[in-house]
Short mmCIF file of C-alpha atoms in Angstrom, two decimals:
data_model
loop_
_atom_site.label_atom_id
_atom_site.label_comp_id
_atom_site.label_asym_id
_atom_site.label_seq_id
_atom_site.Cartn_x
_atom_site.Cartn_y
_atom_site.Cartn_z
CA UNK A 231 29.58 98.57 112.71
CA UNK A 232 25.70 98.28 113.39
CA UNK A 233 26.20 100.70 116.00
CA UNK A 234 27.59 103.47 113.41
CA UNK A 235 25.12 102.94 111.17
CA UNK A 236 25.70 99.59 108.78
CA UNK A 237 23.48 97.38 107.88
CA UNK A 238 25.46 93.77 108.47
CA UNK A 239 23.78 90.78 106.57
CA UNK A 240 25.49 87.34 107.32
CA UNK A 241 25.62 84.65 104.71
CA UNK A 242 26.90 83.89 101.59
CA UNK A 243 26.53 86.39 98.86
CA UNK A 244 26.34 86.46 95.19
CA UNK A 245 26.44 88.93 92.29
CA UNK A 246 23.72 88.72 90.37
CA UNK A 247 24.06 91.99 88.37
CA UNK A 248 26.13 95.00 88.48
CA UNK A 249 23.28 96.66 91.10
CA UNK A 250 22.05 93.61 93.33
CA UNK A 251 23.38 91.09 95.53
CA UNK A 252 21.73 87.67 96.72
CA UNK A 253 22.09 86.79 100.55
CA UNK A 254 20.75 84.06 102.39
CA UNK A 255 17.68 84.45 99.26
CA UNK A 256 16.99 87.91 100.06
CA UNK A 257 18.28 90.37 96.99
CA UNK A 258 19.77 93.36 97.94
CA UNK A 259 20.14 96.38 95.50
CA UNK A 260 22.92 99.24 95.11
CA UNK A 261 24.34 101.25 93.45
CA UNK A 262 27.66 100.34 94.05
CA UNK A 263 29.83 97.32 95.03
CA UNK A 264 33.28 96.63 96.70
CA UNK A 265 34.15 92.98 96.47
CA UNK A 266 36.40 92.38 99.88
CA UNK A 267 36.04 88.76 100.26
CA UNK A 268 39.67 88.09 101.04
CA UNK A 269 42.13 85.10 100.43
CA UNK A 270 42.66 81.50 101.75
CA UNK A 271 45.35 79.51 102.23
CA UNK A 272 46.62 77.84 98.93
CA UNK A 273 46.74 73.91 99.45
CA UNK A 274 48.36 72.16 96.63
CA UNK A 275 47.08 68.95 95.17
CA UNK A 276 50.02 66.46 96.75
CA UNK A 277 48.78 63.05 96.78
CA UNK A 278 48.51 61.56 100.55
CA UNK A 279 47.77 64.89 101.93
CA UNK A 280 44.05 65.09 101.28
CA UNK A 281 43.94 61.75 103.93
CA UNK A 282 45.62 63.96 107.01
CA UNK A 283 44.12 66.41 109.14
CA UNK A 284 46.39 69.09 107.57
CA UNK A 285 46.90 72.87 109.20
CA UNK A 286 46.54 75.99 107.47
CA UNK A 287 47.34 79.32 109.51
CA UNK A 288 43.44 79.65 109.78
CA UNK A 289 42.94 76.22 111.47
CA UNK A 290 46.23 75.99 113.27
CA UNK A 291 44.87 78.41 116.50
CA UNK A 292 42.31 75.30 116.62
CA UNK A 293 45.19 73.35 118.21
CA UNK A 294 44.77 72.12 122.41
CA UNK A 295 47.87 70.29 122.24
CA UNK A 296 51.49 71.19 121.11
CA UNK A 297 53.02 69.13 118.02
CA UNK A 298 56.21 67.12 119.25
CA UNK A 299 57.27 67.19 115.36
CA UNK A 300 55.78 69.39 113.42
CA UNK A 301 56.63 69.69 109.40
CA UNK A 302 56.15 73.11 107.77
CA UNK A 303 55.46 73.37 104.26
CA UNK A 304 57.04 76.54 102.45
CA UNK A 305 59.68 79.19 103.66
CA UNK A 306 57.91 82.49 103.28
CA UNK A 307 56.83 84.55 105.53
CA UNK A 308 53.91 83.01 107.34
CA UNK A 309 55.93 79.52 107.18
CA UNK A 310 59.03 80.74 108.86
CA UNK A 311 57.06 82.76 111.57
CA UNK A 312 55.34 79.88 112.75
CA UNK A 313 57.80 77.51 112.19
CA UNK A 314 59.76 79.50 114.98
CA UNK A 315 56.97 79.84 117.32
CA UNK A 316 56.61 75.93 117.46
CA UNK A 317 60.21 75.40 117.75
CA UNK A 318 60.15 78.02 120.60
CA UNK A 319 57.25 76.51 122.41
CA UNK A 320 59.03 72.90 121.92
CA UNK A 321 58.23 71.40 118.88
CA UNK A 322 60.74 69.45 117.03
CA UNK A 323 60.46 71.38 113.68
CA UNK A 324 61.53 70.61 109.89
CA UNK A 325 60.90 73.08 107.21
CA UNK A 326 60.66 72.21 103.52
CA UNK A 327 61.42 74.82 101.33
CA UNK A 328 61.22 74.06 97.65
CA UNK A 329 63.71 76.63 97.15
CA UNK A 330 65.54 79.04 99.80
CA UNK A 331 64.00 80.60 103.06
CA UNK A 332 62.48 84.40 102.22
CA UNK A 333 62.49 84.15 98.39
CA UNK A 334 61.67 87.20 97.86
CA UNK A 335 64.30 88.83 99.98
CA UNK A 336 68.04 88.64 99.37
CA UNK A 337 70.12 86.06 99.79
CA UNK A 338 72.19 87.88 102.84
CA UNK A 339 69.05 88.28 104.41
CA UNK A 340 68.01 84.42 103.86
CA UNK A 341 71.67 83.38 104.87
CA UNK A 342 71.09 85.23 108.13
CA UNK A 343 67.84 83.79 108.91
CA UNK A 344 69.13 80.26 108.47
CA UNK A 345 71.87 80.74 110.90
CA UNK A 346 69.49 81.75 113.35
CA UNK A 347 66.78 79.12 113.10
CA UNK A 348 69.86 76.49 112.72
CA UNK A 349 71.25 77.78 116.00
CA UNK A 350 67.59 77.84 117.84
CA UNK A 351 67.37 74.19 116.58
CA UNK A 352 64.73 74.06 113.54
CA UNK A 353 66.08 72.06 110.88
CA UNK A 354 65.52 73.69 107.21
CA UNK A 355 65.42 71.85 104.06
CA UNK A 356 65.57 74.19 101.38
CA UNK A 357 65.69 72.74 97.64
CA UNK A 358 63.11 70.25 98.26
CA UNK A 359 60.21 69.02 96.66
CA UNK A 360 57.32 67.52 98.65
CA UNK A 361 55.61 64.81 96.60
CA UNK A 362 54.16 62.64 98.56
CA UNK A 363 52.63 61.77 102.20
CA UNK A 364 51.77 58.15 103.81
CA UNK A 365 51.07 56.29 107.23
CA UNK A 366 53.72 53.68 107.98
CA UNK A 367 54.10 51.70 111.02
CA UNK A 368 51.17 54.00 112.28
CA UNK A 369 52.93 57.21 111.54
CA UNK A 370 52.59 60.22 109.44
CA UNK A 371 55.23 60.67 106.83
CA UNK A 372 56.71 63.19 104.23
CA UNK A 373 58.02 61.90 100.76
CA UNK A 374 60.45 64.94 99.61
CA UNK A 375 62.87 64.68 96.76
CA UNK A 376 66.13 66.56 96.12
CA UNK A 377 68.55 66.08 93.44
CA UNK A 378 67.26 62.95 92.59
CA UNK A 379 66.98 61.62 95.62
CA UNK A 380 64.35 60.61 97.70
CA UNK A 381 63.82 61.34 101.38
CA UNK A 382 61.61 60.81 103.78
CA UNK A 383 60.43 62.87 106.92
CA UNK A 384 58.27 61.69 109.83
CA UNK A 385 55.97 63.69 111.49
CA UNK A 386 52.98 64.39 113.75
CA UNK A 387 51.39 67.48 112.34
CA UNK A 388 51.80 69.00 109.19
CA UNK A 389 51.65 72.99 108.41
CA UNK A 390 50.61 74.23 104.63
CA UNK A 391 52.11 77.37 104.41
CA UNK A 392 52.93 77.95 100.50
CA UNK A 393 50.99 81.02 99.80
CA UNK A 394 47.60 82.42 100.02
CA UNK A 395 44.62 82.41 96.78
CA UNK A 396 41.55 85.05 96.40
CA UNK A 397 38.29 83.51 97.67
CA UNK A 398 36.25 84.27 94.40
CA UNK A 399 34.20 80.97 94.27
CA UNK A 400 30.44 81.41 94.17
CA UNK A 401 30.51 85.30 94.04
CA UNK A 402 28.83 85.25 90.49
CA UNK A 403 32.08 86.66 88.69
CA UNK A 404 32.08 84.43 85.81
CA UNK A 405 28.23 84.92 85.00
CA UNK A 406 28.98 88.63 84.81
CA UNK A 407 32.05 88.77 82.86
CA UNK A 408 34.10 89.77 85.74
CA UNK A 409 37.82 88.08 84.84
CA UNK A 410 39.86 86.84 87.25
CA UNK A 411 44.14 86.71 86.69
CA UNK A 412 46.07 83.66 86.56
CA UNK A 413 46.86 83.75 90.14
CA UNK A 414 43.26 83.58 91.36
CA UNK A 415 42.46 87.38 91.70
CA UNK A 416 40.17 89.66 90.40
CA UNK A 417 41.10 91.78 87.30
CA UNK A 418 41.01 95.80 88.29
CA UNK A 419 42.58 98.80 86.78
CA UNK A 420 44.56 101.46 88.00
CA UNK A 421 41.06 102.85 89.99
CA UNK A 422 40.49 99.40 91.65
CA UNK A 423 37.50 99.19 88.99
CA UNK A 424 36.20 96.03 87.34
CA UNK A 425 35.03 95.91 84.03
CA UNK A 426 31.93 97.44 85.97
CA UNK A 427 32.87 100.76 87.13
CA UNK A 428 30.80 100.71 89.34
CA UNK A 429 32.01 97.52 90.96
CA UNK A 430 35.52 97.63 92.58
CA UNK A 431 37.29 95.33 94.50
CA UNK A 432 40.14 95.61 97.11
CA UNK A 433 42.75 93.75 99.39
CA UNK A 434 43.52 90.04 99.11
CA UNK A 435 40.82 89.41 96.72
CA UNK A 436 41.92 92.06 94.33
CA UNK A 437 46.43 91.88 94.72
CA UNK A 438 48.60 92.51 93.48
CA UNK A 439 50.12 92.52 97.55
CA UNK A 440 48.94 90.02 100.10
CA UNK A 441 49.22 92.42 103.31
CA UNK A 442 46.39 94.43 106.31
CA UNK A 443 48.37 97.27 105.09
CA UNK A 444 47.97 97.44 101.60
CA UNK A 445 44.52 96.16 102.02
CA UNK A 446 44.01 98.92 104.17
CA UNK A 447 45.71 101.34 101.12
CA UNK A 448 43.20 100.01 98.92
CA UNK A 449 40.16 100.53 101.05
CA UNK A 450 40.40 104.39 100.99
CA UNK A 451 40.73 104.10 97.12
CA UNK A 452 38.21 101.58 96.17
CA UNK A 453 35.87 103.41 98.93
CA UNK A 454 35.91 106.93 96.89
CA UNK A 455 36.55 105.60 93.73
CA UNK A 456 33.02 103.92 93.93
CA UNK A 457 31.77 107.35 95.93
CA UNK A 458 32.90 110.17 94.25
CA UNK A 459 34.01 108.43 90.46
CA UNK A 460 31.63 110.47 88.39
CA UNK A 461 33.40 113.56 89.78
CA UNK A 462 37.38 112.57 90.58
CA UNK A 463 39.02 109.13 90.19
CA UNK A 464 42.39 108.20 91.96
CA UNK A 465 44.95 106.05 91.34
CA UNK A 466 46.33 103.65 93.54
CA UNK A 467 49.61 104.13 94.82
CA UNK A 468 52.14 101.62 95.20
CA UNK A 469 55.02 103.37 94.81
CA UNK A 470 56.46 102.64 98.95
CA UNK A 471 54.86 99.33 99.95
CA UNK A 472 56.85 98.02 103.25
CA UNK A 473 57.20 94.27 103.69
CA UNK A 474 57.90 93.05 107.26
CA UNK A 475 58.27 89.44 108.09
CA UNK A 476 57.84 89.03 111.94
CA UNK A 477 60.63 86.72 112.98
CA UNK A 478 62.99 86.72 116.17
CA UNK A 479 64.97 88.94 114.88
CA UNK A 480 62.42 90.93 112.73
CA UNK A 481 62.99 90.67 108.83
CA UNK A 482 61.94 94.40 106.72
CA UNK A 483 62.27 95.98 103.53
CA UNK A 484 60.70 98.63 101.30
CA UNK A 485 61.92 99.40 97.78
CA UNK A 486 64.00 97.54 95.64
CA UNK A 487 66.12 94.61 96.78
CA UNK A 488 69.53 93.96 95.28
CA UNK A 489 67.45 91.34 93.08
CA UNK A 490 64.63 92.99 92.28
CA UNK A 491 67.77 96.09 91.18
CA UNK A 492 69.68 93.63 89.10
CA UNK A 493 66.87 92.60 87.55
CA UNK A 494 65.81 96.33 85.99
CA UNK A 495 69.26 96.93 85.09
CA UNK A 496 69.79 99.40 87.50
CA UNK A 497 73.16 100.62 88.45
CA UNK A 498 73.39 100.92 92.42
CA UNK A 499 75.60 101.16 95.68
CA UNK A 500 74.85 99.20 98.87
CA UNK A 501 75.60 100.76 102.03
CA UNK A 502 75.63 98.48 105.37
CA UNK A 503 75.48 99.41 108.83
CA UNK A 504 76.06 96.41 111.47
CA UNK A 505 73.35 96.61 114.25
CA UNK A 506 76.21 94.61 116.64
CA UNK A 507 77.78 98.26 116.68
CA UNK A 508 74.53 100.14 118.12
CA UNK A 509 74.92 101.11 122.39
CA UNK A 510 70.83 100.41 122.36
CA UNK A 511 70.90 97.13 120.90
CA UNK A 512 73.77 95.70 123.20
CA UNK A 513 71.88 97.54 126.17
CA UNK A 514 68.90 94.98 124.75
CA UNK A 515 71.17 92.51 124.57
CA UNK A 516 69.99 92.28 120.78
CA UNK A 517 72.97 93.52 119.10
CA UNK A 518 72.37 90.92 115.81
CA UNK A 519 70.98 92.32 112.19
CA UNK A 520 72.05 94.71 109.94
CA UNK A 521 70.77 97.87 107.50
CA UNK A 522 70.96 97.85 104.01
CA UNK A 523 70.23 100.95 102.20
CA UNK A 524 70.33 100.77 98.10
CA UNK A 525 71.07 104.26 95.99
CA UNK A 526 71.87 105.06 92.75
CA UNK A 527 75.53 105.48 91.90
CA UNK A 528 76.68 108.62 93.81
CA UNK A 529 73.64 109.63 94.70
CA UNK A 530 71.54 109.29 98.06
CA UNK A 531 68.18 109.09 96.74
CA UNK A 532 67.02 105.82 98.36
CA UNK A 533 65.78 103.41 96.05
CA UNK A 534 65.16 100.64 98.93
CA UNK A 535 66.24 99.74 102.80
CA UNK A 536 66.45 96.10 104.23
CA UNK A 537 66.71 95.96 107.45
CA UNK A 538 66.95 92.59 109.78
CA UNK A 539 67.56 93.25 113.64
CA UNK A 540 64.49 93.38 116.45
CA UNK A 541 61.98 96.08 115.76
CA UNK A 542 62.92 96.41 112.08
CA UNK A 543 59.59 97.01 111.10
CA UNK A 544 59.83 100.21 113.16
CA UNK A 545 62.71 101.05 111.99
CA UNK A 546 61.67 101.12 108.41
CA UNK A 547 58.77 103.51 108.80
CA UNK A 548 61.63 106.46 108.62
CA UNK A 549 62.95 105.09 105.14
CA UNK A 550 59.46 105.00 104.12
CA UNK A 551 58.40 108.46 104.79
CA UNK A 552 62.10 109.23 103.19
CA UNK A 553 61.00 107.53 100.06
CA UNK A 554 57.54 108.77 100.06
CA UNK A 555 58.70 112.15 100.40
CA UNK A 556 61.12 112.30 98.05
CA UNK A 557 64.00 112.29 100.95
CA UNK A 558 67.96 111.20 100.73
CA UNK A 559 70.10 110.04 103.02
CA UNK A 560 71.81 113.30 103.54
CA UNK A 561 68.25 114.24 105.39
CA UNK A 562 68.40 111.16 107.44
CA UNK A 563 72.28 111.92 108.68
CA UNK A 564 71.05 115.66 109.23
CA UNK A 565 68.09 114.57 111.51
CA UNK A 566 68.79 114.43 115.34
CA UNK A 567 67.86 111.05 116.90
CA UNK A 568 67.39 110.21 120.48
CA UNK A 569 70.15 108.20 122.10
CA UNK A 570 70.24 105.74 123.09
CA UNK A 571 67.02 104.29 120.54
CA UNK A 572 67.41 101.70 118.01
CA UNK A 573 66.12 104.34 115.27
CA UNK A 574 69.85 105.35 115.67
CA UNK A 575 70.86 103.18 113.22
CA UNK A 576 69.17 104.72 110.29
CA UNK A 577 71.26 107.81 111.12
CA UNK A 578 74.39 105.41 111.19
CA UNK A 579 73.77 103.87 107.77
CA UNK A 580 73.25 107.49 106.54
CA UNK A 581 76.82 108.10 107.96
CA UNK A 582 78.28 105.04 106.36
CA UNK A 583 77.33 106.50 103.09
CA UNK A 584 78.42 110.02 103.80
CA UNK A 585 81.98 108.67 104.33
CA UNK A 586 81.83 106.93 101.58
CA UNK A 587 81.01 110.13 99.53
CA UNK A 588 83.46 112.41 101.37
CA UNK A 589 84.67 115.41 99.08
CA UNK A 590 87.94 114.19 98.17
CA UNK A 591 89.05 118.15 96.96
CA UNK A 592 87.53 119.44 100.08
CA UNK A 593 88.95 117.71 102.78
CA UNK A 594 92.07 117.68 100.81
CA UNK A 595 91.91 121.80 101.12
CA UNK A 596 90.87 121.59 104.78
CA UNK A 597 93.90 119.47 105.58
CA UNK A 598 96.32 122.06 104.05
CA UNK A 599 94.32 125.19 105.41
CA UNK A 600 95.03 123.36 108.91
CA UNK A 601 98.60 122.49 108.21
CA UNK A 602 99.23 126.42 107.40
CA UNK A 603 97.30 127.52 110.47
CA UNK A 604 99.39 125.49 113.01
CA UNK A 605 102.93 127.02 111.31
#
């Protein structure tokens, strides 16, 4: 960045009005400000834990020596990444999930991801609670309850991984007004603007998603917001945000889920397509996953794709440039795609729901125009 231009400073930095910011005790003015400080790992306030050298997924590349039991701490995405990775490099691994694995995706989804850290030998505890850690008999212990009951876990190292919160401490938000949501991150509109317009603030710090993509998103917007505002504003867009959770196999969506559908009230189909059927994946000798397309009822807009399978966050890039663009399945089945390729799939699902739509009255006439044909 120096080399294209950029002034870096190092050091802590503080707000101290809408045009200046303190580093290191030098004061730097401006006329504008993008607050991109980021997000930590959230550690919750568990009694025992404070007393244990306790990872995070910034401390845990520290590691020179490979946990024989490791306990992970939360089943979202960052927790059941790494609890795999351990288990695969030969940690004994336990996972306590205070509700299911993937929360936010569907249940299928979660069902399928159990099976296959069950069968790779990580042992998941979903629907429990962890309240509690100790040393006895000179060894690191979990206190988890479940129904009632209490259990407890013994372990060597221990992995917090239940969530992220927006590093906002000491930037001089509160002295200025600046609010900050429930959740830890800064307030914005629609423009990425704080209650100072000429102050905006993107990516972890600002949510409402906790993803390099969407951070990325944001950049371009808070960037000529805070250039070009006085002449033309833009709204962010989060219309087609893709979620990818990089398991073994890969774990994608974009759009609605069948919760998130049932929730709004909306009236849907589901269309599946079994990845086990595609020549490319048994060639890979990953024929495991499946597509999931949602649509409205006889209709193949797409309101959202899940897909779980290896390179599923690939995959998903066509159903997001079909959503973006305003495209149906009917324009995914009428697209060639190479064979053999994994991408083939999408055009398979597309099928599934083109059979399932077939012109009753049609193929009806085409079966009698046949019938006269051969007499």
């Amino acid at each position: 960045y120096t080399s294209l231009g950029v002034d870096c400073v190092s050091g802590q930095a503080k707000i101290v009005s809408p045009w200046q910011v303190e580093v290191n005790g030098r004061t730097i003015n401006t006329c504008n400000i993008v607050i991109a400080t980021g997000a930590r790992p959230s550690v919750p306030p568990i009694p025992g834990l404070e007393q244990l050298h306790y990872l995070t997924s910034d401390n845990l590349w520290e590691l020179t020596e490979l946990p024989r039991r490791l306990l992970v701490m939360g089943g979202g995405p960052i927790g059941c990444e790494l609890a795999q990775a351990f288990n695969r490099l030969g940690s004994q691994v336990t996972m306590v999930v205070r509700s299911r694995l993937l929360p936010r995706e569907d249940e299928d989804v979660a069902a399928f991801l159990r099976q296959q850290f069950k069968g790779e030998g990580v042992e998941v505890l979903e629907n429990h609670k962890t309240v509690g850690f100790d040393v006895r008999d000179g060894e690191n212990v979990a206190l988890l309850e479940t129904n009632a009951e209490t259990r407890i876990i013994a372990f060597d190292k221990v992995l917090v991984a239940v969530g992220r919160r927006a590093n906002t401490a000491g930037l001089g938000l509160e002295e200025l007004g600046i609010d900050v949501n429930a959740n830890g991150t800064v307030v914005v509109d629609e423009y990425l603007r704080t209650r100072y317009p000429n102050i905006t603030a993107c990516g972890d710090v600002a949510g409402p998603y906790q993803f390099t993509h969407t951070a990325s998103h944001q950049a371009w917007y808070a960037t000529v917001n805070t250039l070009l505002g006085d002449l033309k504003k833009y709204r962010v867009d989060y219309s087609v945000i893709p979620w990818v959770t990089f398991t073994d196999p890969e774990v994608a969506h974009v759009g609605l889920t069948e919760a998130a559908a049932n929730e709004k009230g909306i009236e849907y189909e589901i269309t599946s397509y079994g990845i086990d059927e595609l020549d490319r994946a048994i060639a890979d000798n990953s024929a495991s996953g499946f597509i999931k397309v949602i649509t409205p009822k006889g209709r193949d807009k797409i309101l959202g794709a899940t897909i779980v399978g290896e390179r599923a966050g690939d995959m998903l890039t066509e159903f997001i440039t079909a959503m973006k663009r305003g495209l149906g399945l009917n324009k995914i089945l009428g697209t060639i795609h190479a064979y053999p390729t994994i991408s083939e799939a999408n055009k398979f699902v597309a099928g599934e729901w083109k059979r399932n739509h077939a012109p009753e009255n049609v193929l009806e006439w085409a079966q009698k125009y046949h019938a006269w044909k051969r007499h």
